[in-house]
Amino acid sequence: MNWRKLMLGIVTILTLACGWIVANDGDRWPYAFKRGLDVQGGVHLVLQARPTREVPTITPDVRERAMAVVRARVDGLGVAEPLIQARGTDRVIVDLPGVADKDEALRVLGTTAVLSFRAHAADLASAPGAPPAPPSHVPDWVETGLTGGHVTHVSVEPEGAHWAVIADFNAEGAGKLGEVSRQLVGKPMAIFLDDRLISAPTVEQPLDTGNVRIFGDFTARQAHELEVVLEAGSLPVPLDVVENRAIDASLGAEAVQRSVLAGGVGAALVMGFMAAYYRLPGVVANVALVVYGLIVLAVFKLVPITITVPGIAGFVLSIGMAVDANVLIFERTKEELAGGRSLHAAIETGFKRAFSAILDSNVTTLLACGVLFQLGSGMIRGFALTLAIGVVASMFTAIGATRHILHAALAARPARGQALFGGPTKEVIR
Amino acid sequence: MNPLKFLAPARAALDLSAFDFMGRRKLWFGISAALLVPGLVAMLLSYLWLGAPLRLGIDFTGGTLAQLTFTQPVSAVELKEAIARRGFEGVQVQIADGRTALVRLRDLDLPQRQRLLDGVKADVGAFRADRFESVGPTVGRELLGGALGALAVTLLGIAGYVSLRYQLDFALCAIAALIHDVVFLVGTFALLGLTLGVEVDALFVTALLTVLGFSVHDTIVVYDRLRENMQRAGARESFDEVANRSIRQTMARSLNTSLTVMLTLGAMAVLGGEPVRWFTCAMLLGVAAGTYSSIFNASQLLSWWRMRGVTPRKA
């Protein structure tokens, strides 16, 4: 008997602890629920690496380098909890929850931003100091070999009505810059960004300072975005945006509110039914349901599990399913009582017999969750995870919490027997 | 005082302790047919009209779906023209409630997206982009393939699991009952796609798989009891009698579990958030179908299979 009281005590303390965890939000432990993209709004991008002539296959190394650049760009955006993941062999997934300026994020992540310095072929071939080649009708800029890959640091400065971008080069780049500019004194050197000509100033003197000032009539915002992008480094291969989703925060907030309300109503209906049909054991099951809910929510908060709108639906669904374990136990207990066992013995046998059946019946749901987790994107995974955690937790609270609460409740009014379990009379097992 | 006493007359009429679940199987199969046929017809029509048995959303076909909420009421024509003027063809616009517009067109890359949004702002007015989703065709095709693959894997996994725990004929009938549920759900959404324009997305597949997991467990409950009773019954009782008894004994549990799940799903479908409305409806329908097939189809199929001319074997 003492052991039973101990268990009941443990269950109570556990429940109170979970309740405290769920109720307390803040900057320190236990923090707040982690909210998904569809709840707080944000941007979701799927980037696919495109093979080029220089890089014909996307090896894991190439993809890793591309991801590093993406990460650096995202850092430049100042998003609180970005998520950057690899998918398949050549894709990168970027999630930016709560990003303030979605358009800016999309611009920064969507550009390839390959910076290159080009010159006319004729100018590169002619002697230093020779007059510039005559302008031709056909654009004939060729690479000088100096690219954004040689840039180590970028800063911006106001320049009259616009802004200029200053690029500092590494040792190799500085050397090359000096060499190229010496070759091109008096001739134009073109600065290209993504195959778009930004400017083509004439080189007045050799550039030995190791940096270049780029004027392109940039606004402050453009200069800043360019700074972020160039600082992050150039991508080894271009990344195509094959999927982009931007969701506003207002949509998510409303959906969450409604889902929570629906969950509350659903739980109330279930509890009402259980109490009406099973009477005292039904009330016990309801108490166990509250325990279950608090434990699961605390787990969501602590792991943390990212809360999405389908995830909330998964949790509400699991509330309906959590009762199933209790239903099974009660039905089995009724049968044991009808078979002539004493009340407490019937309960214990009911629990024992029910356990394998509960396990059995939840396996298929867990299988479906497993498949969904493999297949799905963030939202689907959110659902699969919350449902799976809910199902597993419901097995434990049914076996753990319900049993002890039931014993305790019946200890108070011992001799009620089968009538206590309510419901229509069942056929006796022959 | 049992608050459910008012149900007593109804319960007497459907005296469950003597209800013949097995004998009336033609009726149950008839009801199943009535439920499935409209859906199958809808799937066929959908295939002919839309190229797929369901109305597929952008998750699977690729394309762009945007929901824009304007500060002033706006007309579909005005919006459509503004977008077309920027060089985008094949645009469909639906106005939901005066200010909220749903825009559909082909998939867009980021510069195109910006051009479209800037154009709308300039020509039509200020708005808030509630959601703007663009999916490339390759990604869409992959997701569709992945969804079908997941469905196949789940069905096979379940088939394997049931044959492991029971025999092959039990497993086959359980799968048949499951397929009944899948066809019902898909058919219903084909119908909704044709009539209300409801599109099917990745969440629908999620609902489908969840329903599969739940429905087969309901069937297992009956089979578990059936097997237990078959072991105890011996040769003097017919399979149908044993099956009837098994169903009666497990009925309370099946119905109660389904009821509690449907209460929560029903609350979500009616009161829940907009993004998951159809998702929860799909699960609700699926659970209802699953419960029906577990009670009225699973064992009946098994009985029919066993009596097909083969000598009845013991479990």
CSV table of N, CA and C in Angstrom, one decimal, chain A residues 91 103 106-107 110 241-248 250-251 255 258-259 262 265-266 269-270 273 276-278 309-310 313 316-317 320-321 324 327-328 331-332 335 360-361 363-365 367-368 371-372 375 380 383 387 426-427 429-430, chain B residues 2 4 17 59 108 110 113-114 128-136 139 142 146-147 150 154 157-158 161 165 202 206 209-210 213-214 216-217 225 228 232 245 248 252-253 256-257 259-261 264 267-268 271-273 275-277 279:
chain,number,residue,atom,x,y,z
A,91,ARG,N,21.0,19.7,-52.7
A,91,ARG,CA,20.1,20.8,-52.3
A,91,ARG,C,20.4,21.3,-50.9
A,103,ASP,N,11.7,40.3,-48.2
A,103,ASP,CA,12.2,40.6,-49.5
A,103,ASP,C,13.7,40.7,-49.5
A,106,LEU,N,15.2,37.2,-49.3
A,106,LEU,CA,15.1,36.5,-50.6
A,106,LEU,C,16.2,37.1,-51.6
A,107,ARG,N,16.3,38.4,-51.6
A,107,ARG,CA,17.3,39.0,-52.5
A,107,ARG,C,18.7,38.5,-52.1
A,110,GLY,N,19.1,34.8,-52.9
A,110,GLY,CA,18.8,34.4,-54.2
A,110,GLY,C,19.8,34.7,-55.2
A,241,VAL,N,16.8,28.8,-57.0
A,241,VAL,CA,15.8,28.7,-56.0
A,241,VAL,C,14.7,27.8,-56.6
A,242,VAL,N,14.5,26.6,-56.2
A,242,VAL,CA,13.5,25.7,-56.7
A,242,VAL,C,12.2,25.7,-56.0
A,243,GLU,N,12.2,26.3,-54.8
A,243,GLU,CA,11.0,26.4,-54.0
A,243,GLU,C,11.2,27.6,-53.1
A,244,ASN,N,10.2,28.5,-53.1
A,244,ASN,CA,10.3,29.6,-52.1
A,244,ASN,C,8.9,29.8,-51.5
A,245,ARG,N,8.9,30.0,-50.2
A,245,ARG,CA,7.6,30.2,-49.5
A,245,ARG,C,7.9,31.3,-48.5
A,246,ALA,N,7.0,32.3,-48.5
A,246,ALA,CA,7.1,33.4,-47.5
A,246,ALA,C,5.7,33.5,-46.8
A,247,ILE,N,5.7,33.4,-45.5
A,247,ILE,CA,4.5,33.4,-44.8
A,247,ILE,C,4.5,34.6,-43.8
A,248,ASP,N,3.4,35.3,-43.8
A,248,ASP,CA,3.3,36.4,-42.8
A,248,ASP,C,2.9,36.0,-41.4
A,250,SER,N,0.9,37.2,-39.2
A,250,SER,CA,-0.5,37.3,-38.8
A,250,SER,C,-1.3,36.0,-39.1
A,251,LEU,N,-1.0,35.4,-40.2
A,251,LEU,CA,-1.7,34.2,-40.5
A,251,LEU,C,-1.5,33.1,-39.5
A,255,ALA,N,-4.1,31.2,-36.7
A,255,ALA,CA,-4.3,29.8,-36.8
A,255,ALA,C,-4.0,29.1,-35.5
A,258,ARG,N,-6.9,29.7,-33.0
A,258,ARG,CA,-8.1,28.9,-33.3
A,258,ARG,C,-7.8,27.4,-32.9
A,259,SER,N,-6.6,26.9,-33.2
A,259,SER,CA,-6.3,25.5,-33.0
A,259,SER,C,-6.3,25.3,-31.5
A,262,ALA,N,-9.9,25.1,-30.4
A,262,ALA,CA,-10.5,23.8,-30.9
A,262,ALA,C,-10.0,22.7,-30.0
A,265,VAL,N,-11.8,22.8,-26.7
A,265,VAL,CA,-13.2,22.3,-26.8
A,265,VAL,C,-13.2,20.8,-27.0
A,266,GLY,N,-12.3,20.3,-27.9
A,266,GLY,CA,-12.2,18.9,-28.1
A,266,GLY,C,-11.9,18.1,-26.9
A,269,LEU,N,-15.0,18.0,-24.7
A,269,LEU,CA,-16.0,17.0,-25.1
A,269,LEU,C,-15.6,15.6,-24.8
A,270,VAL,N,-14.3,15.3,-25.0
A,270,VAL,CA,-13.8,13.9,-24.7
A,270,VAL,C,-14.0,13.6,-23.2
A,273,PHE,N,-17.6,13.0,-22.3
A,273,PHE,CA,-18.0,11.7,-22.7
A,273,PHE,C,-17.5,10.6,-21.7
A,276,ALA,N,-19.3,10.6,-18.5
A,276,ALA,CA,-20.7,10.2,-18.6
A,276,ALA,C,-20.8,8.7,-18.8
A,277,TYR,N,-19.9,8.1,-19.7
A,277,TYR,CA,-20.0,6.7,-20.0
A,277,TYR,C,-19.4,5.8,-18.9
A,278,TYR,N,-18.2,6.2,-18.4
A,278,TYR,CA,-17.5,5.3,-17.5
A,278,TYR,C,-17.6,5.7,-16.1
A,309,VAL,N,1.4,24.5,-37.0
A,309,VAL,CA,0.0,24.4,-36.9
A,309,VAL,C,-0.5,23.0,-37.1
A,310,PRO,N,0.0,22.2,-38.1
A,310,PRO,CA,-0.3,20.8,-38.1
A,310,PRO,C,0.2,20.1,-36.9
A,313,ALA,N,-2.4,20.3,-34.4
A,313,ALA,CA,-3.5,19.3,-34.8
A,313,ALA,C,-3.1,17.9,-34.3
A,316,VAL,N,-3.7,17.6,-30.6
A,316,VAL,CA,-5.1,17.5,-30.3
A,316,VAL,C,-5.6,16.1,-30.7
A,317,LEU,N,-5.2,15.6,-31.8
A,317,LEU,CA,-5.6,14.2,-32.2
A,317,LEU,C,-5.1,13.2,-31.2
A,320,GLY,N,-7.4,12.7,-28.3
A,320,GLY,CA,-8.5,11.8,-28.6
A,320,GLY,C,-8.0,10.3,-28.5
A,321,MET,N,-6.8,10.1,-29.0
A,321,MET,CA,-6.2,8.7,-29.0
A,321,MET,C,-5.7,8.3,-27.7
A,324,ASP,N,-7.9,6.2,-25.6
A,324,ASP,CA,-8.1,4.8,-26.1
A,324,ASP,C,-7.5,3.8,-25.2
A,327,VAL,N,-9.7,3.4,-22.3
A,327,VAL,CA,-10.9,2.6,-22.7
A,327,VAL,C,-10.7,1.1,-22.7
A,328,LEU,N,-9.5,0.8,-23.3
A,328,LEU,CA,-9.2,-0.6,-23.4
A,328,LEU,C,-9.0,-1.2,-22.0
A,331,GLU,N,-12.5,-1.6,-20.3
A,331,GLU,CA,-13.3,-2.7,-20.9
A,331,GLU,C,-12.8,-4.1,-20.4
A,332,ARG,N,-11.4,-4.2,-20.4
A,332,ARG,CA,-10.9,-5.5,-20.0
A,332,ARG,C,-11.2,-5.7,-18.5
A,335,GLU,N,-14.6,-6.9,-18.0
A,335,GLU,CA,-14.7,-8.4,-18.3
A,335,GLU,C,-14.2,-9.2,-17.1
A,360,ASP,N,0.4,-3.1,-29.4
A,360,ASP,CA,0.0,-3.5,-30.7
A,360,ASP,C,-0.7,-2.5,-31.6
A,361,SER,N,-1.7,-1.9,-31.0
A,361,SER,CA,-2.6,-1.0,-31.7
A,361,SER,C,-1.9,0.3,-32.0
A,363,VAL,N,1.4,0.5,-32.7
A,363,VAL,CA,2.5,0.3,-33.6
A,363,VAL,C,2.2,0.8,-35.0
A,364,THR,N,1.0,0.6,-35.5
A,364,THR,CA,0.7,1.0,-36.8
A,364,THR,C,0.7,2.5,-36.9
A,365,THR,N,0.2,3.2,-35.9
A,365,THR,CA,0.2,4.7,-35.9
A,365,THR,C,1.6,5.1,-36.0
A,367,LEU,N,4.2,3.5,-37.1
A,367,LEU,CA,4.7,3.3,-38.4
A,367,LEU,C,4.4,4.4,-39.4
A,368,ALA,N,3.1,4.8,-39.4
A,368,ALA,CA,2.7,5.9,-40.3
A,368,ALA,C,3.5,7.2,-39.9
A,371,VAL,N,7.0,6.9,-41.4
A,371,VAL,CA,7.0,7.1,-42.8
A,371,VAL,C,6.9,8.6,-43.1
A,372,LEU,N,6.0,9.3,-42.4
A,372,LEU,CA,5.7,10.7,-42.6
A,372,LEU,C,7.0,11.5,-42.3
A,375,LEU,N,9.4,11.2,-45.2
A,375,LEU,CA,8.9,11.9,-46.5
A,375,LEU,C,8.9,13.4,-46.4
A,380,ILE,N,5.1,18.7,-42.0
A,380,ILE,CA,4.6,17.4,-41.9
A,380,ILE,C,5.4,16.7,-40.8
A,383,PHE,N,4.0,17.4,-37.5
A,383,PHE,CA,2.8,16.6,-37.1
A,383,PHE,C,3.2,15.2,-36.7
A,387,LEU,N,2.5,13.7,-33.0
A,387,LEU,CA,1.6,12.6,-32.8
A,387,LEU,C,2.4,11.4,-32.2
A,426,LYS,N,-22.3,-6.3,-20.7
A,426,LYS,CA,-21.6,-7.0,-21.8
A,426,LYS,C,-21.9,-8.5,-21.7
A,427,GLU,N,-21.7,-9.1,-22.8
A,427,GLU,CA,-21.8,-10.6,-22.9
A,427,GLU,C,-20.7,-11.2,-22.1
A,429,ILE,N,-17.9,-13.7,-21.2
A,429,ILE,CA,-17.0,-14.6,-22.0
A,429,ILE,C,-17.2,-16.0,-21.5
A,430,ARG,N,-17.5,-16.8,-22.5
A,430,ARG,CA,-17.8,-18.2,-22.2
A,430,ARG,C,-16.5,-18.9,-21.9
B,2,ASN,N,-27.4,7.3,-14.7
B,2,ASN,CA,-26.6,7.3,-16.0
B,2,ASN,C,-27.2,8.4,-17.0
B,4,LEU,N,-26.7,8.8,-19.8
B,4,LEU,CA,-26.9,8.3,-21.2
B,4,LEU,C,-28.2,7.5,-21.3
B,17,SER,N,-26.3,-6.8,-28.4
B,17,SER,CA,-25.8,-8.1,-28.0
B,17,SER,C,-26.3,-9.2,-28.8
B,59,ASP,N,1.9,22.0,-54.4
B,59,ASP,CA,2.9,21.2,-53.8
B,59,ASP,C,3.3,20.0,-54.8
B,108,LEU,N,7.5,30.9,-60.1
B,108,LEU,CA,8.3,32.1,-60.4
B,108,LEU,C,9.6,32.1,-59.6
B,110,LEU,N,12.8,34.3,-57.9
B,110,LEU,CA,12.8,35.5,-57.0
B,110,LEU,C,12.7,36.8,-57.7
B,113,ARG,N,9.2,37.2,-58.9
B,113,ARG,CA,8.3,37.4,-57.7
B,113,ARG,C,8.2,38.8,-57.3
B,114,GLN,N,9.5,39.4,-57.3
B,114,GLN,CA,9.6,40.8,-56.9
B,114,GLN,C,8.9,41.7,-57.9
B,128,ARG,N,-0.9,43.2,-47.9
B,128,ARG,CA,0.0,42.4,-47.1
B,128,ARG,C,0.1,41.0,-47.8
B,129,ALA,N,1.3,40.5,-48.0
B,129,ALA,CA,1.4,39.2,-48.6
B,129,ALA,C,1.3,38.1,-47.4
B,130,ASP,N,0.0,37.6,-47.2
B,130,ASP,CA,-0.1,36.6,-46.2
B,130,ASP,C,0.7,35.4,-46.4
B,131,ARG,N,0.7,34.9,-47.7
B,131,ARG,CA,1.5,33.9,-48.0
B,131,ARG,C,1.9,34.0,-49.5
B,132,PHE,N,3.1,33.6,-49.8
B,132,PHE,CA,3.5,33.6,-51.2
B,132,PHE,C,4.4,32.3,-51.4
B,133,GLU,N,3.8,31.4,-52.1
B,133,GLU,CA,4.5,30.1,-52.3
B,133,GLU,C,4.7,29.8,-53.7
B,134,SER,N,5.9,29.4,-54.1
B,134,SER,CA,6.2,29.1,-55.4
B,134,SER,C,7.1,27.8,-55.4
B,135,VAL,N,6.6,26.8,-56.2
B,135,VAL,CA,7.2,25.5,-56.2
B,135,VAL,C,7.6,25.2,-57.6
B,136,GLY,N,8.9,24.8,-57.8
B,136,GLY,CA,9.3,24.4,-59.2
B,136,GLY,C,8.7,23.1,-59.6
B,139,VAL,N,10.5,19.9,-58.2
B,139,VAL,CA,10.2,19.6,-56.8
B,139,VAL,C,8.8,19.0,-56.6
B,142,GLU,N,8.7,15.5,-57.6
B,142,GLU,CA,9.4,14.6,-56.6
B,142,GLU,C,8.5,14.4,-55.4
B,146,GLY,N,7.2,11.0,-54.0
B,146,GLY,CA,7.5,10.7,-52.6
B,146,GLY,C,6.2,10.3,-51.8
B,147,ALA,N,5.1,11.0,-52.1
B,147,ALA,CA,3.9,10.8,-51.5
B,147,ALA,C,3.3,9.4,-51.8
B,150,ALA,N,5.4,6.8,-50.2
B,150,ALA,CA,5.1,6.7,-48.7
B,150,ALA,C,3.9,5.9,-48.5
B,154,THR,N,3.8,2.4,-46.5
B,154,THR,CA,2.9,2.2,-45.3
B,154,THR,C,2.0,1.0,-45.5
B,157,GLY,N,4.1,-2.1,-45.2
B,157,GLY,CA,4.5,-2.2,-43.8
B,157,GLY,C,3.4,-2.8,-42.9
B,158,ILE,N,2.2,-2.2,-43.2
B,158,ILE,CA,1.1,-2.7,-42.4
B,158,ILE,C,0.7,-4.1,-42.8
B,161,TYR,N,3.2,-6.3,-41.1
B,161,TYR,CA,2.9,-6.4,-39.7
B,161,TYR,C,1.8,-7.3,-39.3
B,165,ARG,N,1.7,-11.0,-37.2
B,165,ARG,CA,0.9,-11.2,-36.0
B,165,ARG,C,-0.2,-12.2,-36.2
B,202,ALA,N,0.4,18.4,-49.6
B,202,ALA,CA,1.2,17.4,-48.8
B,202,ALA,C,0.4,17.1,-47.5
B,206,THR,N,-0.5,13.4,-45.6
B,206,THR,CA,-0.3,13.2,-44.1
B,206,THR,C,-1.6,12.6,-43.5
B,209,LEU,N,-2.1,8.9,-44.5
B,209,LEU,CA,-1.3,8.0,-43.8
B,209,LEU,C,-1.7,7.8,-42.3
B,210,THR,N,-2.0,8.9,-41.7
B,210,THR,CA,-2.5,8.8,-40.3
B,210,THR,C,-3.7,8.0,-40.2
B,213,GLY,N,-2.8,4.4,-40.4
B,213,GLY,CA,-2.3,3.8,-39.1
B,213,GLY,C,-3.4,3.6,-38.1
B,214,PHE,N,-4.3,4.5,-38.0
B,214,PHE,CA,-5.4,4.4,-37.1
B,214,PHE,C,-6.4,3.3,-37.4
B,216,VAL,N,-6.2,0.6,-39.3
B,216,VAL,CA,-5.8,-0.8,-39.2
B,216,VAL,C,-5.8,-1.2,-37.7
B,217,HIS,N,-5.5,-0.3,-36.9
B,217,HIS,CA,-5.4,-0.7,-35.4
B,217,HIS,C,-6.8,-1.1,-34.9
B,225,ARG,N,-9.5,-10.3,-31.0
B,225,ARG,CA,-10.6,-11.0,-30.2
B,225,ARG,C,-11.1,-12.2,-31.0
B,228,GLU,N,-8.7,-15.1,-30.6
B,228,GLU,CA,-8.8,-15.6,-29.2
B,228,GLU,C,-10.1,-16.5,-29.1
B,232,ARG,N,-10.8,-20.7,-28.6
B,232,ARG,CA,-11.6,-21.3,-27.5
B,232,ARG,C,-12.9,-22.0,-28.0
B,245,ARG,N,-19.7,-12.8,-32.3
B,245,ARG,CA,-19.5,-12.6,-30.9
B,245,ARG,C,-18.3,-11.7,-30.7
B,248,ARG,N,-19.2,-8.1,-31.3
B,248,ARG,CA,-20.0,-7.6,-30.2
B,248,ARG,C,-19.2,-7.2,-29.0
B,252,ALA,N,-17.8,-2.0,-28.1
B,252,ALA,CA,-17.7,-0.8,-27.2
B,252,ALA,C,-16.4,-0.1,-27.4
B,253,ARG,N,-15.3,-0.9,-27.3
B,253,ARG,CA,-14.0,-0.3,-27.4
B,253,ARG,C,-13.8,0.4,-28.7
B,256,ASN,N,-16.0,3.6,-28.9
B,256,ASN,CA,-15.6,4.6,-28.0
B,256,ASN,C,-14.3,5.3,-28.4
B,257,THR,N,-13.3,4.5,-28.8
B,257,THR,CA,-12.1,5.1,-29.3
B,257,THR,C,-12.4,6.0,-30.5
B,259,LEU,N,-15.0,7.4,-31.3
B,259,LEU,CA,-15.8,8.6,-30.9
B,259,LEU,C,-14.9,9.7,-30.3
B,260,THR,N,-14.0,9.3,-29.4
B,260,THR,CA,-13.2,10.3,-28.8
B,260,THR,C,-12.3,11.0,-29.8
B,261,VAL,N,-11.8,10.2,-30.7
B,261,VAL,CA,-10.9,10.8,-31.8
B,261,VAL,C,-11.7,11.7,-32.6
B,264,THR,N,-12.4,15.1,-31.0
B,264,THR,CA,-11.3,16.1,-31.1
B,264,THR,C,-11.1,16.6,-32.6
B,267,ALA,N,-14.0,19.0,-33.4
B,267,ALA,CA,-13.7,20.3,-32.8
B,267,ALA,C,-12.7,21.1,-33.7
B,268,MET,N,-11.7,20.4,-34.2
B,268,MET,CA,-10.7,21.1,-35.0
B,268,MET,C,-11.2,21.5,-36.3
B,271,LEU,N,-13.8,24.5,-35.5
B,271,LEU,CA,-13.3,25.7,-34.9
B,271,LEU,C,-11.8,26.0,-35.2
B,272,GLY,N,-11.1,25.0,-35.8
B,272,GLY,CA,-9.7,25.2,-36.0
B,272,GLY,C,-9.2,26.2,-37.0
B,273,GLY,N,-7.9,26.3,-37.1
B,273,GLY,CA,-7.3,27.3,-38.0
B,273,GLY,C,-7.6,27.0,-39.4
B,275,PRO,N,-5.6,27.1,-42.2
B,275,PRO,CA,-4.6,26.3,-42.9
B,275,PRO,C,-4.8,24.8,-42.7
B,276,VAL,N,-5.4,24.3,-41.7
B,276,VAL,CA,-5.5,22.9,-41.4
B,276,VAL,C,-7.0,22.4,-41.5
B,277,ARG,N,-7.9,23.3,-42.0
B,277,ARG,CA,-9.3,22.9,-42.0
B,277,ARG,C,-9.5,21.6,-42.8
B,279,PHE,N,-7.4,19.5,-43.8
B,279,PHE,CA,-6.6,18.4,-43.2
B,279,PHE,C,-7.3,17.7,-42.2
